[in-house]
DNA sequence: AATTTATGTCAGTCATGTTGACATATATGC
DNA sequence: GCATATATGTCAACATGACTGACATAAATT
């Protein structure tokens, strides 16, 4: 049907556990756009693989506590911005109030997060991690920090700068990009 | 309760739609690890925001066709490796056969993907996009390619190199990293 | 001939997202 | 002070996409 597996190009890579040859990327014709297209597709895939692996380790730890990735995100950001409001969290996560509500409710019931009434604006419920929450946050973030630290160390400071610039460019809004300014103090 | 909103540091950023001051990151004490911790946390957040926005546009297009992100991943990778096997796809996505089965079944029923029996190994079902599938793939990938292209252009070639190196470092396995070798030909 | 591999399928469950409507307390503007 | 807007919470219903575990078939491999 196709000649994908007929090894016309390049040396046959040692057959993996998948059996047979590794599939080859589709060619987009010999057009001058080939390299550019290839480069952009690689970026797409880098994002996919990196994100998949980046979330893999925490997911295991969370599963042991009957929590999911959604809980992780909440714990992470509440740990990051102690005393943050529910609105602010919604704005970061870009999910509905309903979705957050369930997750947040569980985290409070289980004692990972505490709510305090705002002083200036008493409608606000300021979110903070409890001891237990901080402990879990450290555990989860530690795996991700290690992964990033390893990648940063291997790639070097210049690469880190480039990584940061490209990632900022991928983000849609100025508002979100602004979260990365003036942080070193 | 806390003094998070009391604006002790820095100039007050113009209050956003969220009302009130922007929450400030938690300090980790004046330890010498501060910068490193901050740097690593920023990476964690860059991954979160970038991935969230990266998948946002395709999600809208998919929703119009009653498809989800899972369908996108399948369509993308089948388009990338025409004639790929089910096993290979499972290996990339790292999900269960069951999860893939449902999504793949829908895509075939809806006429986005075709299955052909392998010639050498007739147990294999080689996956290929149909015309309709290719059309959707182009539409979806186009939004992501544009996003990446914009980011790459803004950041410059050196940054792109760094981005790539860091992302490769974040990926867990040599097997997956190997997917990025020898592609330019 | 026995075993392994590639694929498919059944049944049930869970996590996490969605919409839309409605309720309450508090803050703010006129 | 009253009207309106905002911050938050809550109810019901639903869709998607993951999961587990078991079992079935055809073809390849040993």
Coordinates of C-alpha atoms (C1' of nucleotides) in Angstrom, one line a residue:
Chain A
X1 CA 0.0 0.0 0.0
X2 CA 2.7 2.5 1.0
X3 CA 6.4 2.2 0.9
X4 CA 6.9 3.7 4.3
X5 CA 8.5 0.6 5.6
X6 CA 10.6 -0.3 2.7
X7 CA 13.8 1.5 3.8
X8 CA 14.6 3.4 0.7
X9 CA 16.2 6.3 2.6
X10 CA 18.9 6.3 5.1
X11 CA 20.3 3.5 7.1
X12 CA 17.8 1.2 8.8
X13 CA 17.7 2.2 12.5
X14 CA 17.9 -0.8 14.8
X15 CA 14.5 -2.2 15.1
X16 CA 12.9 -1.1 18.4
X17 CA 10.6 -2.9 20.6
X18 CA 7.9 -1.9 18.2
X19 CA 9.1 -4.3 15.7
X20 CA 9.9 -3.3 12.2
X21 CA 11.4 -0.1 11.0
X22 CA 10.8 3.3 12.6
X23 CA 8.1 5.2 10.6
X24 CA 9.6 8.1 8.7
X25 CA 8.1 11.5 8.7
X26 CA 6.0 12.4 5.7
X27 CA 7.8 14.5 3.1
X28 CA 6.3 17.7 2.0
X29 CA 7.7 17.5 -1.4
X30 CA 11.1 19.1 -2.4
X31 CA 9.8 22.6 -1.8
X32 CA 12.0 25.2 -0.3
X33 CA 9.6 25.3 2.6
X34 CA 10.6 21.8 3.6
X35 CA 13.2 22.8 6.2
X36 CA 10.9 25.4 7.7
X37 CA 8.0 23.1 7.9
X38 CA 10.2 20.4 9.4
X39 CA 11.5 22.9 12.0
X40 CA 8.1 24.0 13.0
X41 CA 6.7 20.5 13.2
X42 CA 9.6 19.5 15.5
X43 CA 8.7 22.4 17.8
X44 CA 5.1 21.1 17.9
X45 CA 6.4 17.7 18.8
X46 CA 8.9 19.0 21.4
X47 CA 6.0 20.6 23.2
X48 CA 4.0 17.5 23.1
X49 CA 6.7 15.1 24.4
X50 CA 8.2 17.5 26.9
X51 CA 4.8 18.3 28.4
X52 CA 3.8 14.7 28.5
X53 CA 6.9 13.8 30.4
X54 CA 6.9 16.9 32.5
X55 CA 3.5 16.0 34.0
X56 CA 4.2 12.3 34.2
X57 CA 6.0 12.1 37.5
X58 CA 3.7 14.3 39.5
X59 CA 0.7 12.4 38.2
X60 CA 2.0 9.3 39.9
X61 CA 2.4 11.0 43.2
X62 CA -1.0 12.5 42.9
X63 CA -2.7 9.3 42.1
X64 CA -1.4 7.8 45.3
X65 CA -3.4 10.5 47.1
X66 CA -6.5 10.2 44.9
X67 CA -5.7 13.6 43.3
X68 CA -5.3 14.5 39.7
X69 CA -3.5 17.0 37.6
X70 CA -6.1 19.6 38.2
X71 CA -5.4 19.5 41.9
X72 CA -1.7 19.9 41.2
X73 CA -2.2 23.1 39.2
X74 CA -4.2 24.5 42.1
X75 CA -1.7 23.5 44.7
X76 CA 1.1 24.8 42.6
X77 CA -0.3 28.3 42.0
X78 CA -1.7 28.7 45.5
X79 CA 1.8 27.9 46.7
X80 CA 3.2 30.3 44.3
X81 CA 0.9 33.2 45.2
X82 CA -0.1 32.7 48.9
X83 CA -3.3 34.6 49.7
X84 CA -4.4 34.7 46.1
X85 CA -8.1 35.1 45.3
X86 CA -10.3 32.6 43.6
X87 CA -10.8 35.0 40.6
X88 CA -7.1 35.3 40.1
X89 CA -6.7 31.5 40.1
X90 CA -9.6 31.2 37.6
X91 CA -7.8 33.7 35.4
X92 CA -4.6 31.8 35.4
X93 CA -6.1 28.4 34.9
X94 CA -8.7 29.6 32.3
X95 CA -11.2 27.0 33.4
X96 CA -14.8 27.6 34.6
X97 CA -15.8 28.4 38.1
X98 CA -17.5 25.0 38.2
X99 CA -14.5 23.0 37.4
X100 CA -12.4 24.9 39.9
X101 CA -15.0 24.6 42.5
X102 CA -15.0 20.9 42.6
X103 CA -11.2 20.6 42.8
X104 CA -10.9 23.4 45.3
X105 CA -13.6 21.9 47.5
X106 CA -11.8 18.6 47.6
X107 CA -8.5 20.2 48.5
X108 CA -10.1 22.1 51.4
X109 CA -12.0 19.1 52.6
X110 CA -8.8 17.1 52.6
X111 CA -6.9 19.9 54.4
X112 CA -4.5 20.9 51.7
X113 CA -5.8 24.5 51.3
X114 CA -7.2 27.1 53.7
X115 CA -9.5 30.0 52.9
X116 CA -9.4 33.3 54.8
X117 CA -11.7 36.2 54.3
X118 CA -10.1 39.2 52.7
X119 CA -9.6 42.2 55.0
X120 CA -10.0 45.0 52.5
X121 CA -12.6 43.2 50.4
X122 CA -14.5 40.8 52.6
X123 CA -16.1 39.1 49.6
X124 CA -12.8 37.6 48.7
X125 CA -11.6 34.2 50.0
X126 CA -7.9 34.3 50.1
X127 CA -6.3 30.9 49.4
X128 CA -3.3 29.6 51.2
X129 CA -1.6 26.2 51.5
X130 CA -1.8 24.4 54.9
X131 CA 1.2 22.6 56.3
X132 CA 0.0 19.5 54.6
X133 CA -0.5 21.4 51.3
X134 CA 3.0 22.8 51.4
X135 CA 4.4 19.4 52.0
X136 CA 2.7 18.0 48.9
X137 CA 3.5 21.1 46.9
X138 CA 7.2 20.6 47.7
X139 CA 7.1 16.9 46.8
X140 CA 5.4 17.6 43.5
X141 CA 7.4 20.7 42.5
X142 CA 10.6 19.0 43.4
X143 CA 10.2 16.4 40.7
X144 CA 9.6 19.1 38.1
X145 CA 12.4 21.3 39.4
X146 CA 14.8 18.5 39.1
X147 CA 13.8 17.8 35.6
X148 CA 14.2 21.4 34.6
X149 CA 17.4 21.8 36.4
X150 CA 18.9 18.8 34.6
X151 CA 17.8 20.2 31.3
X152 CA 19.1 23.7 32.1
X153 CA 22.4 22.4 33.3
X154 CA 22.8 20.2 30.2
X155 CA 21.9 23.0 27.8
X156 CA 23.7 25.9 29.3
X157 CA 22.8 29.5 30.2
X158 CA 22.5 30.7 26.7
X159 CA 20.1 28.0 25.8
X160 CA 18.1 28.8 28.9
X161 CA 17.8 32.4 27.7
X162 CA 16.6 31.2 24.3
X163 CA 14.2 28.7 25.8
X164 CA 12.6 31.5 27.8
X165 CA 12.3 33.8 24.9
X166 CA 10.7 31.2 22.7
X167 CA 8.3 30.1 25.4
X168 CA 7.3 33.7 26.0
X169 CA 6.6 34.1 22.3
X170 CA 4.3 31.1 22.4
X171 CA 2.2 32.5 25.1
X172 CA -0.9 34.4 23.8
X173 CA -1.4 37.4 26.0
X174 CA 0.7 40.3 27.3
X175 CA -1.0 39.8 30.6
X176 CA 0.4 36.3 31.0
X177 CA 3.8 37.3 29.7
X178 CA 3.8 40.1 32.3
X179 CA 3.8 37.4 35.0
X180 CA 7.4 36.8 34.1
X181 CA 8.7 40.3 34.6
X182 CA 10.5 41.8 37.6
X183 CA 10.8 38.6 39.5
X184 CA 14.5 38.4 40.4
X185 CA 14.3 41.6 42.4
Chain B
X1 CA -4.3 37.8 57.6
X2 CA -1.6 38.3 55.1
X3 CA 0.0 41.4 53.6
X4 CA 0.0 40.1 50.1
X5 CA -2.2 42.9 48.9
X6 CA -0.6 45.7 50.7
X7 CA 1.8 46.9 48.0
X8 CA 5.0 47.2 49.9
X9 CA 7.2 46.3 47.0
X10 CA 7.5 47.8 43.6
X11 CA 5.2 50.1 41.8
X12 CA 1.5 49.1 41.8
X13 CA 0.8 47.6 38.4
X14 CA -2.4 49.1 36.8
X15 CA -5.1 47.1 38.4
X16 CA -6.4 44.5 35.9
X17 CA -9.9 43.2 35.4
X18 CA -9.3 41.1 38.4
X19 CA -9.5 44.1 40.7
X20 CA -6.9 44.8 43.3
X21 CA -3.2 44.3 43.1
X22 CA -1.5 41.5 41.3
X23 CA -0.6 38.7 43.8
X24 CA 3.1 38.5 44.3
X25 CA 5.1 35.3 44.3
X26 CA 6.0 33.8 47.6
X27 CA 9.5 34.5 48.8
X28 CA 11.6 31.6 49.7
X29 CA 13.6 33.5 52.3
X30 CA 16.7 35.4 51.4
X31 CA 18.6 32.2 50.8
X32 CA 21.2 32.0 48.0
X33 CA 18.9 29.5 46.3
X34 CA 16.4 32.1 45.7
X35 CA 17.4 32.9 42.2
X36 CA 17.7 29.4 41.2
X37 CA 14.4 28.4 42.7
X38 CA 12.8 31.4 41.0
X39 CA 14.3 30.5 37.7
X40 CA 13.1 26.9 37.9
X41 CA 9.6 27.9 38.9
X42 CA 9.4 30.3 36.0
X43 CA 10.3 27.4 33.7
X44 CA 7.5 25.4 35.2
X45 CA 5.1 28.2 34.6
X46 CA 6.3 28.8 31.1
X47 CA 5.5 25.3 30.3
X48 CA 2.1 25.6 31.8
X49 CA 1.1 28.8 30.1
X50 CA 2.7 28.0 26.7
X51 CA 1.1 24.6 26.5
X52 CA -2.3 26.0 27.6
X53 CA -2.2 28.6 24.8
X54 CA -0.6 26.2 22.3
X55 CA -3.6 23.9 22.5
X56 CA -6.2 26.6 22.8
X57 CA -6.8 27.4 19.1
X58 CA -7.0 23.9 17.8
X59 CA -9.4 23.0 20.6
X60 CA -11.9 25.5 19.2
X61 CA -11.7 24.1 15.7
X62 CA -12.0 20.6 17.0
X63 CA -15.0 21.4 19.1
X64 CA -16.8 22.6 15.9
X65 CA -16.5 19.1 14.5
X66 CA -17.3 17.4 17.8
X67 CA -13.7 16.2 18.2
X68 CA -11.3 16.7 21.1
X69 CA -7.7 17.1 21.8
X70 CA -7.2 13.3 21.7
X71 CA -8.4 13.3 18.1
X72 CA -6.0 16.0 17.3
X73 CA -3.0 14.1 18.6
X74 CA -3.9 11.1 16.6
X75 CA -4.5 13.1 13.4
X76 CA -1.3 15.0 13.9
X77 CA 0.9 11.9 14.3
X78 CA -0.8 9.9 11.6
X79 CA -0.2 12.8 9.3
X80 CA 3.3 13.0 10.4
X81 CA 4.1 9.3 9.9
X82 CA 1.7 8.1 7.2
X83 CA 1.3 4.3 7.3
X84 CA 2.3 4.1 11.0
X85 CA 1.1 1.1 13.0
X86 CA -1.3 1.2 16.0
X87 CA 1.5 0.1 18.2
X88 CA 3.8 2.9 17.2
X89 CA 1.0 5.4 17.9
X90 CA 0.4 3.9 21.3
X91 CA 4.0 4.2 22.0
X92 CA 4.1 7.9 21.2
X93 CA 0.9 8.8 23.0
X94 CA 1.6 6.7 26.0
X95 CA -2.1 6.0 26.6
X96 CA -3.8 2.6 26.8
X97 CA -5.1 0.7 23.8
X98 CA -8.6 1.2 25.1
X99 CA -8.3 5.0 25.1
X100 CA -6.8 5.1 21.7
X101 CA -9.4 2.6 20.4
X102 CA -12.4 4.8 21.0
X103 CA -10.7 7.9 19.5
X104 CA -9.4 6.0 16.5
X105 CA -12.7 4.3 15.9
X106 CA -14.5 7.6 15.7
X107 CA -11.9 9.0 13.3
X108 CA -12.4 6.1 11.0
X109 CA -16.1 6.2 11.2
X110 CA -16.1 9.9 10.4
X111 CA -13.7 9.3 7.5
X112 CA -10.6 11.1 8.7
X113 CA -8.4 8.0 8.9
X114 CA -8.0 4.9 6.8
X115 CA -6.6 1.6 7.8
X116 CA -4.7 -0.7 5.4
X117 CA -3.5 -4.2 6.2
X118 CA 0.3 -4.4 6.3
X119 CA 2.0 -6.3 3.5
X120 CA 5.0 -7.7 5.3
X121 CA 3.1 -8.2 8.5
X122 CA -0.5 -8.7 7.8
X123 CA -1.5 -8.3 11.5
X124 CA -0.6 -4.6 11.3
X125 CA -3.2 -2.0 10.4
X126 CA -1.3 0.8 8.8
X127 CA -2.9 4.2 9.5
X128 CA -3.2 7.0 6.9
X129 CA -5.1 10.2 6.7
X130 CA -7.8 10.5 4.1
X131 CA -8.3 13.6 2.1
X132 CA -10.7 14.8 4.7
X133 CA -8.2 14.0 7.4
X134 CA -5.4 15.8 5.7
X135 CA -7.6 18.8 5.3
X136 CA -8.3 18.9 9.0
X137 CA -4.7 18.2 9.8
X138 CA -3.6 21.2 7.8
X139 CA -6.2 23.4 9.4
X140 CA -5.1 22.4 12.9
X141 CA -1.4 22.3 12.4
X142 CA -1.5 25.6 10.6
X143 CA -2.6 27.5 13.8
X144 CA 0.2 25.9 15.8
X145 CA 2.8 26.4 13.1
X146 CA 1.9 30.1 12.9
X147 CA 2.2 30.4 16.6
X148 CA 5.6 28.8 16.7
X149 CA 6.8 30.7 13.7
X150 CA 5.9 33.9 15.3
X151 CA 7.8 33.0 18.5
X152 CA 10.8 31.7 16.5
X153 CA 10.9 34.9 14.4
X154 CA 10.7 37.1 17.4
X155 CA 13.3 35.2 19.4
X156 CA 15.9 34.6 16.7
X157 CA 17.8 31.6 15.5
X158 CA 20.1 31.3 18.6
X159 CA 17.1 31.3 20.9
X160 CA 15.5 28.6 18.7
X161 CA 18.6 26.4 19.2
X162 CA 18.5 26.9 22.9
X163 CA 14.8 26.2 23.1
X164 CA 15.3 23.0 21.3
X165 CA 18.2 21.9 23.6
X166 CA 16.2 22.6 26.7
X167 CA 13.1 20.9 25.5
X168 CA 15.1 17.8 24.5
X169 CA 16.5 17.8 28.0
X170 CA 13.1 17.8 29.6
X171 CA 12.1 14.8 27.6
X172 CA 12.6 11.6 29.6
X173 CA 13.7 8.9 27.2
X174 CA 16.5 8.6 24.6
X175 CA 13.9 6.9 22.5
X176 CA 11.8 10.0 22.2
X177 CA 14.8 12.3 21.9
X178 CA 15.9 10.1 18.9
X179 CA 12.8 11.1 17.1
X180 CA 14.4 14.5 16.6
X181 CA 17.6 13.3 14.9
X182 CA 18.5 13.2 11.3
X183 CA 15.4 15.0 10.1
X184 CA 16.6 17.7 7.9
X185 CA 18.2 15.3 5.4
Chain C
dA1 C1' 3.0 -27.1 17.7
dA2 C1' 3.5 -23.6 21.1
dT3 C1' 4.2 -19.0 22.0
dT4 C1' 4.4 -14.3 21.1
dT5 C1' 2.8 -10.2 18.9
dA6 C1' -0.6 -6.8 16.8
dT7 C1' -4.9 -5.6 17.1
dG8 C1' -9.7 -5.3 18.6
dT9 C1' -13.4 -5.3 21.9
dC10 C1' -16.5 -5.5 26.2
dA11 C1' -17.9 -3.5 30.5
dG12 C1' -17.3 -0.4 34.0
dT13 C1' -15.1 3.6 36.3
dC14 C1' -13.0 8.1 37.3
dA15 C1' -11.2 12.8 36.5
dT16 C1' -11.9 17.0 34.6
dG17 C1' -13.7 19.8 31.6
dT18 C1' -18.3 22.2 29.9
dT19 C1' -23.1 25.1 30.2
dG20 C1' -26.7 27.7 32.4
dA21 C1' -29.2 29.1 36.1
dC22 C1' -29.5 30.9 40.5
dA23 C1' -28.1 32.6 45.5
dT24 C1' -25.5 35.5 48.9
dA25 C1' -22.6 38.9 50.7
dT26 C1' -20.2 42.8 49.9
dA27 C1' -18.5 46.9 47.4
dT28 C1' -19.2 50.8 44.6
dG29 C1' -21.4 54.6 42.0
dC30 C1' -24.9 58.0 41.8
Chain D
dG1 C1' -29.6 55.1 50.6
dC2 C1' -30.6 52.5 46.5
dA3 C1' -29.3 50.3 42.4
dT4 C1' -25.9 47.9 40.3
dA5 C1' -21.7 45.4 39.9
dT6 C1' -18.5 42.0 41.7
dA7 C1' -16.6 37.8 44.3
dT8 C1' -17.9 33.7 45.4
dG9 C1' -20.6 29.4 45.9
dT10 C1' -23.8 25.9 44.3
dC11 C1' -27.1 22.9 41.7
dA12 C1' -28.0 19.7 37.9
dA13 C1' -26.7 17.7 33.7
dC14 C1' -23.5 16.4 30.4
dA15 C1' -19.1 15.2 27.4
dT16 C1' -14.5 13.8 26.8
dG17 C1' -10.8 11.1 27.5
dA18 C1' -8.2 8.8 30.6
dC19 C1' -8.1 4.2 33.3
dT20 C1' -8.4 -1.3 34.5
dG21 C1' -8.8 -6.0 33.5
dA22 C1' -10.3 -9.6 30.9
dC23 C1' -10.9 -11.9 26.7
dA24 C1' -10.6 -12.9 21.4
dT25 C1' -8.5 -13.4 16.8
dA26 C1' -5.1 -13.6 13.3
dA27 C1' -0.6 -13.8 12.0
dA28 C1' 4.3 -14.2 12.9
dT29 C1' 8.0 -16.5 15.2
dT30 C1' 10.5 -20.1 17.5

